[in-house]
């Protein structure tokens, strides 16, 4: 059987963030509720001239620069912040990246989970034609109602992954565990800009899906909890991943002490605490965080990943880290990007939050605010005009 998995991975987030201490002050909440209770420090927030297309193109650009574009058979873009009900966001990205017309492009949806459906589909495509690669991008903006419990869990980001045969970073096992069940924990009807959320219930749905999916993974793969060195979780906020990990560990009947279980998660939380929820991208930004920040060499180690999307689908799958993986990472660029962001004041955050594109398709030029390479420049005749800024 062909070895298939992640050959390249890179993430992008907005240049702007709000410090959650500032949000706590404005909302009259003890800042420890955000820092300790939900485990978040800052949240990335997009300027009006950024959207899921620009973030996706920014995440994918460094990967596409370093590979043979003609080998990429497919671009899949997973999102729940779509910009059009019909045209796939991946076609805009296809154009911005200068991809050949022989590359197919499609958009995927199932809340925060769809990127992982994309991973499985991409692996299957590569199995069929091992000389081809699939570029998979997850890109989202997590936006909740102002002054709601979800507000401190906002964030945004995109991550691009190249799936190929004989991968350089993570070899993925075809054995996975899945839990699908209809739930009304978080959803966004077409007429709303923000989701309807039953927050506390959503955390219970997440934990149930994680336990069920892990049990099935063990049953199908024969891999036990204690044989897995590292765990990555979908992170709507840091403490969600921590709670789920302790519950999964308990139902898997491990004898590992709590301190060891908590320590296992330290490296995956680093970027999420800075960025916040990025829906589909979140779990793969957690994977970047692990690969970039782990104190030990991960070569040969198993990494299990739990992907979750409200509504709900959860999937636990795992891979093995490939020797020499560090050379393929974008660690320095990831760290520099987070360090160089600009802090928003509370009133600037409100201006970004409240910004709305014209709803009647009339011509509108956007102020240039992002420092990213790709930006939304204009709305004209009901369509979006993107531009590439040479740096
Ligand atoms: P809340 O009202 O902030 O909840 O909402 P809380 O009052 O229970 O406080 C949260 C924690 O802070 C509690 O800890 C408090 O004790 C603690 P816990 O009991 O849970 O261990 N706390 C403090 N700690 C230290 N110092 C203090 C202090 N005060 C309180 N002074 C809630 C929390 C999750 C409901 C809210 O953030 C929310 O609605 N979030 C959005 C939904 C969400 O993220 N759900 C997660 C699972 S669903 C999912 O992951 C899918 C998703 O990504 C969407 C998709 O799939 O598309 C969301």
PDB file of N, CA and C and ligand atoms in Angstrom, residues 29-39 80 110-113 140 142 144 148-154 185-187 195 197-207 234-237 239-240 243 277-280 282 308-313, ligand 1:
ATOM      1  N   UNK A  29     -15.648  41.646  33.041  1.00  0.00           N
ATOM      2  CA  UNK A  29     -15.441  40.239  33.442  1.00  0.00           C
ATOM      3  C   UNK A  29     -14.034  40.120  34.028  1.00  0.00           C
ATOM      4  N   UNK A  30     -13.837  39.256  35.017  1.00  0.00           N
ATOM      5  CA  UNK A  30     -12.499  38.984  35.552  1.00  0.00           C
ATOM      6  C   UNK A  30     -11.647  38.379  34.420  1.00  0.00           C
ATOM      7  N   UNK A  31     -10.492  38.980  34.140  1.00  0.00           N
ATOM      8  CA  UNK A  31      -9.693  38.521  32.981  1.00  0.00           C
ATOM      9  C   UNK A  31      -9.235  37.066  33.135  1.00  0.00           C
ATOM     10  N   UNK A  32      -9.195  36.559  34.388  1.00  0.00           N
ATOM     11  CA  UNK A  32      -8.812  35.155  34.591  1.00  0.00           C
ATOM     12  C   UNK A  32      -9.843  34.186  34.007  1.00  0.00           C
ATOM     13  N   UNK A  33     -11.079  34.670  33.844  1.00  0.00           N
ATOM     14  CA  UNK A  33     -12.087  33.793  33.232  1.00  0.00           C
ATOM     15  C   UNK A  33     -11.641  33.442  31.809  1.00  0.00           C
ATOM     16  N   UNK A  34     -11.106  34.420  31.099  1.00  0.00           N
ATOM     17  CA  UNK A  34     -10.654  34.158  29.728  1.00  0.00           C
ATOM     18  C   UNK A  34      -9.293  33.448  29.731  1.00  0.00           C
ATOM     19  N   UNK A  35      -8.399  33.936  30.609  1.00  0.00           N
ATOM     20  CA  UNK A  35      -7.027  33.414  30.603  1.00  0.00           C
ATOM     21  C   UNK A  35      -6.953  31.984  31.162  1.00  0.00           C
ATOM     22  N   UNK A  36      -7.661  31.758  32.278  1.00  0.00           N
ATOM     23  CA  UNK A  36      -7.588  30.438  32.921  1.00  0.00           C
ATOM     24  C   UNK A  36      -8.825  29.596  32.585  1.00  0.00           C
ATOM     25  N   UNK A  37     -10.014  30.224  32.695  1.00  0.00           N
ATOM     26  CA  UNK A  37     -11.270  29.489  32.483  1.00  0.00           C
ATOM     27  C   UNK A  37     -11.391  28.912  31.078  1.00  0.00           C
ATOM     28  N   UNK A  38     -11.177  29.771  30.059  1.00  0.00           N
ATOM     29  CA  UNK A  38     -11.232  29.221  28.695  1.00  0.00           C
ATOM     30  C   UNK A  38      -9.834  29.066  28.076  1.00  0.00           C
ATOM     31  N   UNK A  39      -8.822  29.604  28.757  1.00  0.00           N
ATOM     32  CA  UNK A  39      -7.426  29.351  28.350  1.00  0.00           C
ATOM     33  C   UNK A  39      -6.958  30.142  27.143  1.00  0.00           C
ATOM     34  N   UNK A  80     -16.579  27.255   6.770  1.00  0.00           N
ATOM     35  CA  UNK A  80     -17.986  27.505   7.105  1.00  0.00           C
ATOM     36  C   UNK A  80     -18.235  29.015   7.094  1.00  0.00           C
ATOM     37  N   UNK A 110     -18.797  21.102   6.572  1.00  0.00           N
ATOM     38  CA  UNK A 110     -19.459  20.456   7.717  1.00  0.00           C
ATOM     39  C   UNK A 110     -18.851  21.083   8.965  1.00  0.00           C
ATOM     40  N   UNK A 111     -19.305  22.317   9.249  1.00  0.00           N
ATOM     41  CA  UNK A 111     -18.807  23.068  10.399  1.00  0.00           C
ATOM     42  C   UNK A 111     -17.276  22.970  10.468  1.00  0.00           C
ATOM     43  N   UNK A 112     -16.712  22.776  11.676  1.00  0.00           N
ATOM     44  CA  UNK A 112     -15.245  22.770  11.799  1.00  0.00           C
ATOM     45  C   UNK A 112     -14.617  21.478  11.295  1.00  0.00           C
ATOM     46  N   UNK A 113     -15.448  20.482  10.969  1.00  0.00           N
ATOM     47  CA  UNK A 113     -14.904  19.158  10.636  1.00  0.00           C
ATOM     48  C   UNK A 113     -14.450  19.007   9.184  1.00  0.00           C
ATOM     49  N   UNK A 140     -11.147  29.991   7.923  1.00  0.00           N
ATOM     50  CA  UNK A 140     -12.385  30.411   8.596  1.00  0.00           C
ATOM     51  C   UNK A 140     -12.199  31.641   9.476  1.00  0.00           C
ATOM     52  N   UNK A 142     -14.075  32.951  12.870  1.00  0.00           N
ATOM     53  CA  UNK A 142     -15.035  32.603  13.930  1.00  0.00           C
ATOM     54  C   UNK A 142     -15.568  33.903  14.528  1.00  0.00           C
ATOM     55  N   UNK A 144     -18.824  35.604  16.688  1.00  0.00           N
ATOM     56  CA  UNK A 144     -20.014  35.377  17.522  1.00  0.00           C
ATOM     57  C   UNK A 144     -20.687  36.718  17.810  1.00  0.00           C
ATOM     58  N   UNK A 148     -21.591  38.079  23.893  1.00  0.00           N
ATOM     59  CA  UNK A 148     -22.166  36.740  24.117  1.00  0.00           C
ATOM     60  C   UNK A 148     -21.071  35.853  24.710  1.00  0.00           C
ATOM     61  N   UNK A 149     -21.412  34.689  25.281  1.00  0.00           N
ATOM     62  CA  UNK A 149     -20.359  33.822  25.851  1.00  0.00           C
ATOM     63  C   UNK A 149     -19.313  33.404  24.808  1.00  0.00           C
ATOM     64  N   UNK A 150     -19.725  33.370  23.525  1.00  0.00           N
ATOM     65  CA  UNK A 150     -18.772  32.969  22.477  1.00  0.00           C
ATOM     66  C   UNK A 150     -17.791  34.070  22.094  1.00  0.00           C
ATOM     67  N   UNK A 151     -18.080  35.337  22.478  1.00  0.00           N
ATOM     68  CA  UNK A 151     -17.249  36.451  21.973  1.00  0.00           C
ATOM     69  C   UNK A 151     -15.745  36.258  22.234  1.00  0.00           C
ATOM     70  N   UNK A 152     -15.339  35.844  23.462  1.00  0.00           N
ATOM     71  CA  UNK A 152     -13.882  35.687  23.693  1.00  0.00           C
ATOM     72  C   UNK A 152     -13.286  34.489  22.958  1.00  0.00           C
ATOM     73  N   UNK A 153     -14.121  33.664  22.323  1.00  0.00           N
ATOM     74  CA  UNK A 153     -13.580  32.499  21.602  1.00  0.00           C
ATOM     75  C   UNK A 153     -13.500  32.754  20.095  1.00  0.00           C
ATOM     76  N   UNK A 154     -13.620  34.035  19.696  1.00  0.00           N
ATOM     77  CA  UNK A 154     -13.503  34.334  18.266  1.00  0.00           C
ATOM     78  C   UNK A 154     -12.044  34.186  17.827  1.00  0.00           C
ATOM     79  N   UNK A 185     -26.268  22.107  18.495  1.00  0.00           N
ATOM     80  CA  UNK A 185     -25.372  22.728  19.477  1.00  0.00           C
ATOM     81  C   UNK A 185     -24.805  24.042  18.937  1.00  0.00           C
ATOM     82  N   UNK A 186     -24.653  24.136  17.634  1.00  0.00           N
ATOM     83  CA  UNK A 186     -24.047  25.310  16.988  1.00  0.00           C
ATOM     84  C   UNK A 186     -24.398  25.198  15.512  1.00  0.00           C
ATOM     85  N   UNK A 187     -25.030  26.201  14.968  1.00  0.00           N
ATOM     86  CA  UNK A 187     -25.347  26.188  13.531  1.00  0.00           C
ATOM     87  C   UNK A 187     -25.567  27.616  13.079  1.00  0.00           C
ATOM     88  N   UNK A 195     -23.399  32.505  14.438  1.00  0.00           N
ATOM     89  CA  UNK A 195     -24.109  31.249  14.707  1.00  0.00           C
ATOM     90  C   UNK A 195     -25.114  31.354  15.854  1.00  0.00           C
ATOM     91  N   UNK A 197     -25.949  29.396  19.124  1.00  0.00           N
ATOM     92  CA  UNK A 197     -25.080  28.508  19.901  1.00  0.00           C
ATOM     93  C   UNK A 197     -25.711  28.102  21.220  1.00  0.00           C
ATOM     94  N   UNK A 198     -25.688  26.800  21.489  1.00  0.00           N
ATOM     95  CA  UNK A 198     -26.019  26.315  22.830  1.00  0.00           C
ATOM     96  C   UNK A 198     -24.673  25.861  23.400  1.00  0.00           C
ATOM     97  N   UNK A 199     -23.942  26.851  23.945  1.00  0.00           N
ATOM     98  CA  UNK A 199     -22.523  26.668  24.264  1.00  0.00           C
ATOM     99  C   UNK A 199     -22.210  25.499  25.182  1.00  0.00           C
ATOM    100  N   UNK A 200     -22.902  25.443  26.322  1.00  0.00           N
ATOM    101  CA  UNK A 200     -22.590  24.386  27.303  1.00  0.00           C
ATOM    102  C   UNK A 200     -22.892  23.010  26.688  1.00  0.00           C
ATOM    103  N   UNK A 201     -24.033  22.927  25.993  1.00  0.00           N
ATOM    104  CA  UNK A 201     -24.416  21.658  25.347  1.00  0.00           C
ATOM    105  C   UNK A 201     -23.358  21.275  24.309  1.00  0.00           C
ATOM    106  N   UNK A 202     -22.827  22.280  23.587  1.00  0.00           N
ATOM    107  CA  UNK A 202     -21.846  21.969  22.530  1.00  0.00           C
ATOM    108  C   UNK A 202     -20.593  21.304  23.117  1.00  0.00           C
ATOM    109  N   UNK A 203     -20.237  21.703  24.343  1.00  0.00           N
ATOM    110  CA  UNK A 203     -19.039  21.088  24.942  1.00  0.00           C
ATOM    111  C   UNK A 203     -19.302  19.607  25.269  1.00  0.00           C
ATOM    112  N   UNK A 204     -20.563  19.308  25.631  1.00  0.00           N
ATOM    113  CA  UNK A 204     -20.906  17.907  25.946  1.00  0.00           C
ATOM    114  C   UNK A 204     -20.932  17.063  24.674  1.00  0.00           C
ATOM    115  N   UNK A 205     -21.471  17.660  23.598  1.00  0.00           N
ATOM    116  CA  UNK A 205     -21.532  16.947  22.308  1.00  0.00           C
ATOM    117  C   UNK A 205     -20.105  16.643  21.832  1.00  0.00           C
ATOM    118  N   UNK A 206     -19.222  17.635  21.992  1.00  0.00           N
ATOM    119  CA  UNK A 206     -17.808  17.484  21.590  1.00  0.00           C
ATOM    120  C   UNK A 206     -17.174  16.312  22.338  1.00  0.00           C
ATOM    121  N   UNK A 207     -17.371  16.289  23.657  1.00  0.00           N
ATOM    122  CA  UNK A 207     -16.727  15.246  24.480  1.00  0.00           C
ATOM    123  C   UNK A 207     -17.274  13.856  24.147  1.00  0.00           C
ATOM    124  N   UNK A 234      -9.265  19.558  17.949  1.00  0.00           N
ATOM    125  CA  UNK A 234      -9.914  20.782  17.471  1.00  0.00           C
ATOM    126  C   UNK A 234     -10.013  21.699  18.691  1.00  0.00           C
ATOM    127  N   UNK A 235      -9.579  22.958  18.547  1.00  0.00           N
ATOM    128  CA  UNK A 235      -9.527  23.830  19.719  1.00  0.00           C
ATOM    129  C   UNK A 235     -10.401  25.075  19.538  1.00  0.00           C
ATOM    130  N   UNK A 236     -11.691  24.999  19.904  1.00  0.00           N
ATOM    131  CA  UNK A 236     -12.505  26.210  19.890  1.00  0.00           C
ATOM    132  C   UNK A 236     -11.988  27.191  20.943  1.00  0.00           C
ATOM    133  N   UNK A 237     -11.401  26.650  21.988  1.00  0.00           N
ATOM    134  CA  UNK A 237     -10.654  27.392  23.020  1.00  0.00           C
ATOM    135  C   UNK A 237      -9.838  26.330  23.743  1.00  0.00           C
ATOM    136  N   UNK A 239      -9.139  25.233  26.823  1.00  0.00           N
ATOM    137  CA  UNK A 239      -9.564  24.300  27.869  1.00  0.00           C
ATOM    138  C   UNK A 239     -10.531  23.231  27.340  1.00  0.00           C
ATOM    139  N   UNK A 240     -11.135  23.486  26.172  1.00  0.00           N
ATOM    140  CA  UNK A 240     -12.000  22.452  25.569  1.00  0.00           C
ATOM    141  C   UNK A 240     -11.154  21.221  25.225  1.00  0.00           C
ATOM    142  N   UNK A 243     -10.086  19.427  28.497  1.00  0.00           N
ATOM    143  CA  UNK A 243     -11.175  18.647  29.116  1.00  0.00           C
ATOM    144  C   UNK A 243     -11.430  17.366  28.334  1.00  0.00           C
ATOM    145  N   UNK A 277     -10.299  30.626  18.017  1.00  0.00           N
ATOM    146  CA  UNK A 277     -10.895  29.586  17.169  1.00  0.00           C
ATOM    147  C   UNK A 277     -10.723  29.977  15.698  1.00  0.00           C
ATOM    148  N   UNK A 278     -10.390  29.025  14.885  1.00  0.00           N
ATOM    149  CA  UNK A 278     -10.332  29.280  13.432  1.00  0.00           C
ATOM    150  C   UNK A 278     -11.097  28.149  12.749  1.00  0.00           C
ATOM    151  N   UNK A 279     -12.104  27.627  13.460  1.00  0.00           N
ATOM    152  CA  UNK A 279     -13.011  26.596  12.941  1.00  0.00           C
ATOM    153  C   UNK A 279     -12.252  25.470  12.215  1.00  0.00           C
ATOM    154  N   UNK A 280     -12.427  25.364  10.874  1.00  0.00           N
ATOM    155  CA  UNK A 280     -11.805  24.227  10.158  1.00  0.00           C
ATOM    156  C   UNK A 280     -10.287  24.185  10.317  1.00  0.00           C
ATOM    157  N   UNK A 282      -8.499  25.164  12.875  1.00  0.00           N
ATOM    158  CA  UNK A 282      -8.008  25.099  14.253  1.00  0.00           C
ATOM    159  C   UNK A 282      -7.167  23.843  14.563  1.00  0.00           C
ATOM    160  N   UNK A 308     -13.455  17.910  15.082  1.00  0.00           N
ATOM    161  CA  UNK A 308     -14.870  17.962  15.463  1.00  0.00           C
ATOM    162  C   UNK A 308     -15.572  19.126  14.777  1.00  0.00           C
ATOM    163  N   UNK A 309     -16.760  18.881  14.290  1.00  0.00           N
ATOM    164  CA  UNK A 309     -17.594  19.948  13.743  1.00  0.00           C
ATOM    165  C   UNK A 309     -18.991  19.818  14.301  1.00  0.00           C
ATOM    166  N   UNK A 310     -19.497  20.905  14.860  1.00  0.00           N
ATOM    167  CA  UNK A 310     -20.836  20.891  15.451  1.00  0.00           C
ATOM    168  C   UNK A 310     -21.859  20.399  14.451  1.00  0.00           C
ATOM    169  N   UNK A 311     -22.887  19.828  15.012  1.00  0.00           N
ATOM    170  CA  UNK A 311     -23.996  19.430  14.122  1.00  0.00           C
ATOM    171  C   UNK A 311     -24.370  17.961  14.044  1.00  0.00           C
ATOM    172  N   UNK A 312     -23.524  16.971  14.262  1.00  0.00           N
ATOM    173  CA  UNK A 312     -22.084  16.994  14.527  1.00  0.00           C
ATOM    174  C   UNK A 312     -21.380  15.790  13.894  1.00  0.00           C
ATOM    175  N   UNK A 313     -20.094  15.992  13.536  1.00  0.00           N
ATOM    176  CA  UNK A 313     -19.239  14.878  13.125  1.00  0.00           C
ATOM    177  C   UNK A 313     -17.909  15.012  13.869  1.00  0.00           C
TER     178      UNK A 313
HETATM  179  P1  LIG B   1     -19.152  30.800  29.638  1.00  0.00           P
HETATM  180  O1  LIG B   1     -20.423  31.479  29.867  1.00  0.00           O
HETATM  181  O2  LIG B   1     -17.936  31.636  29.557  1.00  0.00           O
HETATM  182  O3  LIG B   1     -18.986  29.602  30.670  1.00  0.00           O
HETATM  183  O4  LIG B   1     -19.227  30.008  28.295  1.00  0.00           O
HETATM  184  P2  LIG B   1     -18.566  29.542  32.185  1.00  0.00           P
HETATM  185  O5  LIG B   1     -19.211  30.621  32.960  1.00  0.00           O
HETATM  186  O6  LIG B   1     -18.861  28.139  32.558  1.00  0.00           O
HETATM  187  O7  LIG B   1     -16.985  29.832  32.240  1.00  0.00           O
HETATM  188  C1  LIG B   1     -16.062  29.104  31.507  1.00  0.00           C
HETATM  189  C2  LIG B   1     -14.997  28.535  32.449  1.00  0.00           C
HETATM  190  O8  LIG B   1     -14.308  29.627  33.055  1.00  0.00           O
HETATM  191  C3  LIG B   1     -15.566  27.688  33.601  1.00  0.00           C
HETATM  192  O9  LIG B   1     -14.664  26.626  33.813  1.00  0.00           O
HETATM  193  C4  LIG B   1     -15.511  28.634  34.769  1.00  0.00           C
HETATM  194  O10 LIG B   1     -15.421  27.986  36.026  1.00  0.00           O
HETATM  195  C5  LIG B   1     -14.239  29.390  34.465  1.00  0.00           C
HETATM  196  P3  LIG B   1     -15.201  25.108  33.805  1.00  0.00           P
HETATM  197  O11 LIG B   1     -16.297  25.015  34.769  1.00  0.00           O
HETATM  198  O12 LIG B   1     -15.742  24.889  32.387  1.00  0.00           O
HETATM  199  O13 LIG B   1     -13.980  24.293  34.116  1.00  0.00           O
HETATM  200  N1  LIG B   1     -14.153  30.692  35.152  1.00  0.00           N
HETATM  201  C6  LIG B   1     -13.015  31.162  35.704  1.00  0.00           C
HETATM  202  N2  LIG B   1     -11.788  30.642  35.818  1.00  0.00           N
HETATM  203  C7  LIG B   1     -10.818  31.375  36.450  1.00  0.00           C
HETATM  204  N3  LIG B   1     -11.069  32.602  36.985  1.00  0.00           N
HETATM  205  C8  LIG B   1     -12.294  33.157  36.911  1.00  0.00           C
HETATM  206  C9  LIG B   1     -13.338  32.432  36.255  1.00  0.00           C
HETATM  207  N4  LIG B   1     -14.643  32.671  35.997  1.00  0.00           N
HETATM  208  C10 LIG B   1     -15.126  31.604  35.332  1.00  0.00           C
HETATM  209  N5  LIG B   1     -12.509  34.371  37.438  1.00  0.00           N
HETATM  210  C11 LIG B   1     -18.816  28.489  26.567  1.00  0.00           C
HETATM  211  C12 LIG B   1     -18.347  28.962  27.907  1.00  0.00           C
HETATM  212  C13 LIG B   1     -18.001  27.337  26.066  1.00  0.00           C
HETATM  213  C14 LIG B   1     -20.270  28.032  26.706  1.00  0.00           C
HETATM  214  C15 LIG B   1     -18.737  29.694  25.585  1.00  0.00           C
HETATM  215  O14 LIG B   1     -17.403  30.079  25.437  1.00  0.00           O
HETATM  216  C16 LIG B   1     -19.316  29.409  24.211  1.00  0.00           C
HETATM  217  O15 LIG B   1     -20.523  29.393  23.994  1.00  0.00           O
HETATM  218  N6  LIG B   1     -18.414  29.200  23.213  1.00  0.00           N
HETATM  219  C17 LIG B   1     -18.815  28.933  21.829  1.00  0.00           C
HETATM  220  C18 LIG B   1     -19.162  27.477  21.596  1.00  0.00           C
HETATM  221  C19 LIG B   1     -17.956  26.574  21.733  1.00  0.00           C
HETATM  222  O16 LIG B   1     -16.835  26.992  21.553  1.00  0.00           O
HETATM  223  N7  LIG B   1     -18.194  25.270  22.021  1.00  0.00           N
HETATM  224  C20 LIG B   1     -17.118  24.307  22.132  1.00  0.00           C
HETATM  225  C21 LIG B   1     -17.507  22.900  21.647  1.00  0.00           C
HETATM  226  S1  LIG B   1     -18.325  22.943  20.066  1.00  0.00           S
HETATM  227  C22 LIG B   1     -17.033  23.149  18.927  1.00  0.00           C
HETATM  228  O17 LIG B   1     -15.891  23.046  19.249  1.00  0.00           O
HETATM  229  C23 LIG B   1     -17.429  23.495  17.511  1.00  0.00           C
HETATM  230  C24 LIG B   1     -17.187  24.939  17.115  1.00  0.00           C
HETATM  231  O18 LIG B   1     -15.811  25.157  16.882  1.00  0.00           O
HETATM  232  C25 LIG B   1     -18.026  25.285  15.890  1.00  0.00           C
HETATM  233  C26 LIG B   1     -17.998  24.404  14.667  1.00  0.00           C
HETATM  234  O19 LIG B   1     -17.868  23.189  14.714  1.00  0.00           O
HETATM  235  O20 LIG B   1     -18.193  24.978  13.598  1.00  0.00           O
HETATM  236  C27 LIG B   1     -17.607  25.911  18.210  1.00  0.00           C
END
